[in-house]
Tab-separated table of C-alpha atoms in Angstrom:
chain	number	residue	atom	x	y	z
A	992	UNK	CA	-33.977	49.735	-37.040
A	993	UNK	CA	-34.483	46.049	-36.606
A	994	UNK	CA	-33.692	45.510	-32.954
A	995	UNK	CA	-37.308	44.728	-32.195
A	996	UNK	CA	-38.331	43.053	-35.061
A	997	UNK	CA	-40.124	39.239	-34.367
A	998	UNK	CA	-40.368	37.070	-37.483
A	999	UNK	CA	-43.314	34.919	-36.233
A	1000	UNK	CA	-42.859	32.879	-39.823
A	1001	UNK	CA	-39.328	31.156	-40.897
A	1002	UNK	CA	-37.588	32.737	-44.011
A	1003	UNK	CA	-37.635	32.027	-47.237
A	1004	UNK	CA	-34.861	29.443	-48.820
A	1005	UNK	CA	-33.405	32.519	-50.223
A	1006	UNK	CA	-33.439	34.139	-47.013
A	1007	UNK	CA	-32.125	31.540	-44.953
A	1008	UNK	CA	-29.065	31.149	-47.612
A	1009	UNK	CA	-28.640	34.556	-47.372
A	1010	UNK	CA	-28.422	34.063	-43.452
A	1011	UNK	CA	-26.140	31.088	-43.499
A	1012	UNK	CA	-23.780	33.258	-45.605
A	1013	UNK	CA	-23.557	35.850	-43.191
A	1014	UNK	CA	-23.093	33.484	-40.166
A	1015	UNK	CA	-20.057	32.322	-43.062
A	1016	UNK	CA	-18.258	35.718	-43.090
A	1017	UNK	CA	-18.796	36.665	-39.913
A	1018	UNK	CA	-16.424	33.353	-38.926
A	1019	UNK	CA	-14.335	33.920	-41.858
A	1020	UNK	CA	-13.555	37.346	-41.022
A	1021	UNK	CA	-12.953	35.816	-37.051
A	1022	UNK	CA	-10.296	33.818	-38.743
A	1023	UNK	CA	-8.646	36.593	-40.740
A	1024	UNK	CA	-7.939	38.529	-37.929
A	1025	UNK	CA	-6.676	35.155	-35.405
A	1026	UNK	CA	-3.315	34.782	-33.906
A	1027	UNK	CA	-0.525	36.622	-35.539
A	1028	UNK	CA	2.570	34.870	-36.789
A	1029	UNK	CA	5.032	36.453	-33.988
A	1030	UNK	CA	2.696	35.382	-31.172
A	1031	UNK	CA	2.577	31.897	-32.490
A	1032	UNK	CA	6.892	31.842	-32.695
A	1033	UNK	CA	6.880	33.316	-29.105
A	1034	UNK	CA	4.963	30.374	-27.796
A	1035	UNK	CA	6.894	27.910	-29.997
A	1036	UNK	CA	10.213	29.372	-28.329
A	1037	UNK	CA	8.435	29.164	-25.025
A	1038	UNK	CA	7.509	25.329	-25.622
A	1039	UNK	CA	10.656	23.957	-26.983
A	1040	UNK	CA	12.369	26.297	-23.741
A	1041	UNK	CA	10.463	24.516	-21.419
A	1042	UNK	CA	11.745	21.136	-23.392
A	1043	UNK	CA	15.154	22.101	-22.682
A	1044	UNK	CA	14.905	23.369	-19.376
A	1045	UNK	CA	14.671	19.334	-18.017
A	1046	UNK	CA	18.640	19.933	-19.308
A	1047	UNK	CA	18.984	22.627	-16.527
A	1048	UNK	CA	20.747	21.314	-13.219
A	1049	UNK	CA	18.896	20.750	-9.793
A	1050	UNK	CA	15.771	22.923	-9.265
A	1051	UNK	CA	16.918	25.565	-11.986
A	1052	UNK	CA	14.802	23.561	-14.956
A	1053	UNK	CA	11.265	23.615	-12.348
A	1054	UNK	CA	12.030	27.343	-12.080
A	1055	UNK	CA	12.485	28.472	-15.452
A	1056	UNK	CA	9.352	25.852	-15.912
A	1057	UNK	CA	7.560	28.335	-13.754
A	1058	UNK	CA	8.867	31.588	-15.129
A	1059	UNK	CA	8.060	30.451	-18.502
A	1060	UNK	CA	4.823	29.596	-17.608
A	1061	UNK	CA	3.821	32.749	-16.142
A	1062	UNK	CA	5.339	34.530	-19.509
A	1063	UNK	CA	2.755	32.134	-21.015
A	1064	UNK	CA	0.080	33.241	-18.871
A	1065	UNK	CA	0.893	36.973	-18.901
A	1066	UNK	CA	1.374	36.904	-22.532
A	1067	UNK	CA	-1.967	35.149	-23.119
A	1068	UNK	CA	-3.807	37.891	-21.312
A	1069	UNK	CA	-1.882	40.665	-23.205
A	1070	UNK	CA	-3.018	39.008	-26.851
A	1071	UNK	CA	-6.595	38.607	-25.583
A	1072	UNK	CA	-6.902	41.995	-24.495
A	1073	UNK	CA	-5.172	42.977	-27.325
A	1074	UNK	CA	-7.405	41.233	-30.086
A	1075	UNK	CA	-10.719	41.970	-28.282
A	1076	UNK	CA	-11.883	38.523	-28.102
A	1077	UNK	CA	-10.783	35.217	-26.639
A	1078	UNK	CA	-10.960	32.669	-29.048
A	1079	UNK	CA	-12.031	28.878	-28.196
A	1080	UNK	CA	-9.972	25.664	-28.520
A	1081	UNK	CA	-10.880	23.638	-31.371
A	1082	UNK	CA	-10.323	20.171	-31.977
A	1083	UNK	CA	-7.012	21.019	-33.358
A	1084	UNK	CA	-6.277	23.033	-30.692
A	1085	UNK	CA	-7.013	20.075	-28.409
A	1086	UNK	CA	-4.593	17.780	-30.604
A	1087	UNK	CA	-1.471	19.664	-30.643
A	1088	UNK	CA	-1.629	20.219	-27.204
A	1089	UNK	CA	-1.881	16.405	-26.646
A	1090	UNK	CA	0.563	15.965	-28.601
A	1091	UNK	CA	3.105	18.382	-27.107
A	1092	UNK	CA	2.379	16.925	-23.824
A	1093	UNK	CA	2.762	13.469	-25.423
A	1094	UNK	CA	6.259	14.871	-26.473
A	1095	UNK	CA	7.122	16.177	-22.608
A	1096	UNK	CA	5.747	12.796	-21.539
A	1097	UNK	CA	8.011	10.728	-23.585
A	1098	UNK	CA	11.393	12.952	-23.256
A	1099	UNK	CA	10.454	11.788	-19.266
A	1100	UNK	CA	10.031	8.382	-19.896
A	1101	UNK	CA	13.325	8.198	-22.612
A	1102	UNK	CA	15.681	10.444	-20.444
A	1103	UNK	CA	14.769	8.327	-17.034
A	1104	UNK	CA	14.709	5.001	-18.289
A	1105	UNK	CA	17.537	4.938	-21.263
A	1106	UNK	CA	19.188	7.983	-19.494
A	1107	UNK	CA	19.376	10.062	-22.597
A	1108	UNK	CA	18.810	13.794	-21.859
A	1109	UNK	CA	20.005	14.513	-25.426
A	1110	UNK	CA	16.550	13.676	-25.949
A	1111	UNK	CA	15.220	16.860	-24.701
A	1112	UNK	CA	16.663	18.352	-28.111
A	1113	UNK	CA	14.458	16.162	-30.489
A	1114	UNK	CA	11.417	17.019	-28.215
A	1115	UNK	CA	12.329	20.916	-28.531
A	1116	UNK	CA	12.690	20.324	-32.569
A	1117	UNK	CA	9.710	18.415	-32.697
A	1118	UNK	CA	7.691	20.521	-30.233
A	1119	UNK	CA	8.481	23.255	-32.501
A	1120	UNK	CA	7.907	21.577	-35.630
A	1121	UNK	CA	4.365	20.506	-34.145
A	1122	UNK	CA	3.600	24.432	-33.688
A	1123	UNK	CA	4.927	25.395	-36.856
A	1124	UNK	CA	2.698	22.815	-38.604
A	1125	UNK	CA	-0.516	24.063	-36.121
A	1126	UNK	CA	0.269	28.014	-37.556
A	1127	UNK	CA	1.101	27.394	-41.160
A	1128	UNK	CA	-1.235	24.143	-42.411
A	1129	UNK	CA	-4.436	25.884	-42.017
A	1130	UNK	CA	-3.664	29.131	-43.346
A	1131	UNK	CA	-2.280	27.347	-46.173
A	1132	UNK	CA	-5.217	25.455	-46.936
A	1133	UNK	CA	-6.909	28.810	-47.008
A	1134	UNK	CA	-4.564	30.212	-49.597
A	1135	UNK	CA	-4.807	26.433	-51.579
A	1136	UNK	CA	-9.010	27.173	-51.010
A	1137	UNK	CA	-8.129	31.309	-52.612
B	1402	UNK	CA	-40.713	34.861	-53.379
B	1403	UNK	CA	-42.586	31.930	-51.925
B	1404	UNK	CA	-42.242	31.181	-47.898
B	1405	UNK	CA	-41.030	28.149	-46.788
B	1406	UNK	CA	-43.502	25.316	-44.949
B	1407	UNK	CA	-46.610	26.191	-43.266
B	1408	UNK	CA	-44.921	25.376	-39.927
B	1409	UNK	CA	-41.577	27.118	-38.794
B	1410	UNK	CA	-38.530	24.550	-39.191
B	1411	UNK	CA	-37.500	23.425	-35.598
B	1412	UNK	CA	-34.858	25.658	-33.530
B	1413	UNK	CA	-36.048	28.480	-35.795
B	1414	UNK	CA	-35.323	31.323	-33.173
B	1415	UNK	CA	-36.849	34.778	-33.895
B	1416	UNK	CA	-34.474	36.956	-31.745
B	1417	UNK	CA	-31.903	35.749	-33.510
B	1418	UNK	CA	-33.009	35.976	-36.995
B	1419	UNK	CA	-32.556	39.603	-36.702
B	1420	UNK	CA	-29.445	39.820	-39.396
B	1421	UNK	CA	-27.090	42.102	-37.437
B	1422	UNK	CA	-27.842	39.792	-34.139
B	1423	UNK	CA	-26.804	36.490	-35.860
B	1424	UNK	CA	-23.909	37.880	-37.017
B	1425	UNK	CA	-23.044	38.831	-33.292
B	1426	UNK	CA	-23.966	35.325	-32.295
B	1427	UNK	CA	-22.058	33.969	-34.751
B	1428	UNK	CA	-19.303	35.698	-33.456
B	1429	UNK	CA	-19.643	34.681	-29.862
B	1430	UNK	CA	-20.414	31.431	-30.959
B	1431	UNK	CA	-16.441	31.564	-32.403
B	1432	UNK	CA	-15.302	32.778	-29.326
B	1433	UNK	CA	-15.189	32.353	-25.361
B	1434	UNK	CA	-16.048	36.175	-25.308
B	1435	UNK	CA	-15.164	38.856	-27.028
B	1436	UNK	CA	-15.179	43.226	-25.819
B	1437	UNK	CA	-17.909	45.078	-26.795
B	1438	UNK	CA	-15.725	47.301	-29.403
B	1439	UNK	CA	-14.507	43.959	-31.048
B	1440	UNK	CA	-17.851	42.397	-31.982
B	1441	UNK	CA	-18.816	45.786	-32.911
B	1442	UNK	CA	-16.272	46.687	-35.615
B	1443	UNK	CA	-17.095	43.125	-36.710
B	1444	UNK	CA	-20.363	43.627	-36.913
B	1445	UNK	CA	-19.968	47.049	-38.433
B	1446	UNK	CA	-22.755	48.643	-36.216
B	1447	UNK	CA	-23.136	51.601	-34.292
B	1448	UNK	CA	-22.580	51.497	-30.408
B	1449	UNK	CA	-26.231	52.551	-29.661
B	1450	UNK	CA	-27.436	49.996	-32.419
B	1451	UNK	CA	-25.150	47.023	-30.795
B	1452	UNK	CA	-26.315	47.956	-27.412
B	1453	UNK	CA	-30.058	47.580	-28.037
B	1454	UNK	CA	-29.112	43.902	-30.162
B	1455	UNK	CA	-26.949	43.096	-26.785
B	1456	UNK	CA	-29.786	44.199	-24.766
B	1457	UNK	CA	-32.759	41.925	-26.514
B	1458	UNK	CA	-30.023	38.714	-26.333
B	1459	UNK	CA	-29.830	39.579	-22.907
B	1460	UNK	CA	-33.186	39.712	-22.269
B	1461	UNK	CA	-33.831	36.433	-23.950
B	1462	UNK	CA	-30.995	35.084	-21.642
B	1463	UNK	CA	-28.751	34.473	-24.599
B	1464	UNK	CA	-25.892	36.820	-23.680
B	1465	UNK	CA	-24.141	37.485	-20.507
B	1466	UNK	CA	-21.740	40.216	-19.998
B	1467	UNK	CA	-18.951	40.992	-17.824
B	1468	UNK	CA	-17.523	44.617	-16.946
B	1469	UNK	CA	-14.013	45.028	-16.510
B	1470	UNK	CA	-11.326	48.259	-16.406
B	1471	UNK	CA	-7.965	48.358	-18.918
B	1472	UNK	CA	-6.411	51.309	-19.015
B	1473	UNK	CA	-8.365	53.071	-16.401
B	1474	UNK	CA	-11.528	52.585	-18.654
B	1475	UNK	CA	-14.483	50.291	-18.216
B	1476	UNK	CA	-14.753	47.612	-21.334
B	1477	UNK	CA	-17.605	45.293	-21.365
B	1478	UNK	CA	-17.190	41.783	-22.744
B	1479	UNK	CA	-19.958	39.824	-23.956
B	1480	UNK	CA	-20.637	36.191	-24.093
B	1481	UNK	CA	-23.287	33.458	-24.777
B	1482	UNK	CA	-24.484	32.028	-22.334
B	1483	UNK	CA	-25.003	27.921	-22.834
B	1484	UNK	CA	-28.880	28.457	-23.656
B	1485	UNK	CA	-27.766	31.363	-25.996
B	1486	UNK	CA	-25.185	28.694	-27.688
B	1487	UNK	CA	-27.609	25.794	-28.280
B	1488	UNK	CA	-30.639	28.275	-29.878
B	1489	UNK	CA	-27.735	29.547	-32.556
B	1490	UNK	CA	-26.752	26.375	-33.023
B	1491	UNK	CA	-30.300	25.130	-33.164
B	1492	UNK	CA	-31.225	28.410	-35.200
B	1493	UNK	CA	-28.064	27.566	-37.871
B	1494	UNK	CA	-29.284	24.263	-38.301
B	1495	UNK	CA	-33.270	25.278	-38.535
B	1496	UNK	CA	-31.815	27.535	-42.164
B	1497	UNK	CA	-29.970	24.976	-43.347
B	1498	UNK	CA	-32.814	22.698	-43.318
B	1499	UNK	CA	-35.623	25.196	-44.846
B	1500	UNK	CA	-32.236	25.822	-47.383
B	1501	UNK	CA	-32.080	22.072	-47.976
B	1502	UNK	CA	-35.787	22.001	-48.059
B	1503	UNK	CA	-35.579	24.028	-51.278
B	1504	UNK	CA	-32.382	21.824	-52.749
């Protein structure tokens, strides 16, 4: 049993390698088991919804804006619980959701100023697109790396 | 085998040399927290063997943990706390430099 053992001198190279590689599949094996595909083409749907729901009339887009984002929320909570762990936002993570509220951000700034809610249907595509690219680059890398 | 320097490489960190426990901090380190069952199947250890690991991070202040009921059962989730993060990190970086010590 090694819970109380104290190693009052540092390893050996050999041992420390050894170490590093297990700190090396314990993440890789984190990332074998991270989002699934359908969870990842739920929240695409939800994201390019919420694009197209500045098409909706009067207060109905800020509602299904709401709705949607407590099907977000709700199924957020359902994968954590689901998966066991929580995993944290990495700088890519970060990125794509700049860049998705970038997307929101312009489709504002294009439909108010040029009048052009068709726009709202390029930031949907692209929202999606941006999603699709976030799911399948890095697991394609991996396969490239295999 | 020969052992490395005379004196221990900075951030070296004894409670987490253990090898099961780094691979549970390397875990939480991955995560914002994770159930008890999960780091356990990934750590392929026993409940009562996790528990004592959990219990020495805890001690050292390195892991917090949070109880909370799903599906009218208790689950425990574990994470590190902000001291616990910085001596992995510090304690990754210490074997990479005794490994690039020997490079």
């Amino acid at each position: 049993m090694e819970t109380n053992e104290q190693r009052p001198v540092p390893p050996t190279p050999e041992e420390a390698a050894a170490a590093l590689a297990s700190v090396d599949e314990a993440r890789r094996g984190l990332v074998e088991r991270s989002t699934p595909v359908w969870y990842v083409a739920v929240l695409s749907g939800v994201v390019a919804a919420v694009a197209l729901s500045n098409l909706l009339p009067g207060l109905w887009g800020a509602v299904v804006c709401v709705l949607l984002a407590a099907f977000c929320g709700g199924l957020a909570s359902r994968q954590v619980r689901r998966q066991g762990f929580q995993t944290r936002m990495g700088v890519r993570d970060i990125a794509v959701t700049c860049v998705l509220g970038g997307l929101v951000v312009a489709g504002f700034i294009i439909d108010d100023r040029l009048g052009l809610p068709g726009v709202w249907w390029v930031v949907a595509a692209v929202s999606v697109l941006v999603m699709a690219g976030w799911l399948l680059l890095p697991r394609l890398v991996r396969r490239g790396r295999a | 085998m020969t052992r490395a320097a005379a004196e221990p490489a900075d951030g070296f960190d004894a409670v987490i040399h253990a090898p099961k426990r780094l691979v549970v901090c390397a875990f939480l380190d991955a995560v914002v927290e994770a159930e008890f069952g999960a780091v356990q199947r990934h750590a392929d250890v026993s409940a009562s063997v996790l528990s004592k690991h959990v219990a020495v991070l805890m001690d050292a202040g390195y892991v917090t943990q949070r109880k909370a009921v799903r599906d009218t059962r208790q689950r425990v989730w574990l994470r590190l706390t902000p001291e616990g993060r910085a001596a992995y990190r510090g304690h990754v970086a210490a074997l990479r430099a005794i490994v690039g010590q020997a490079d």
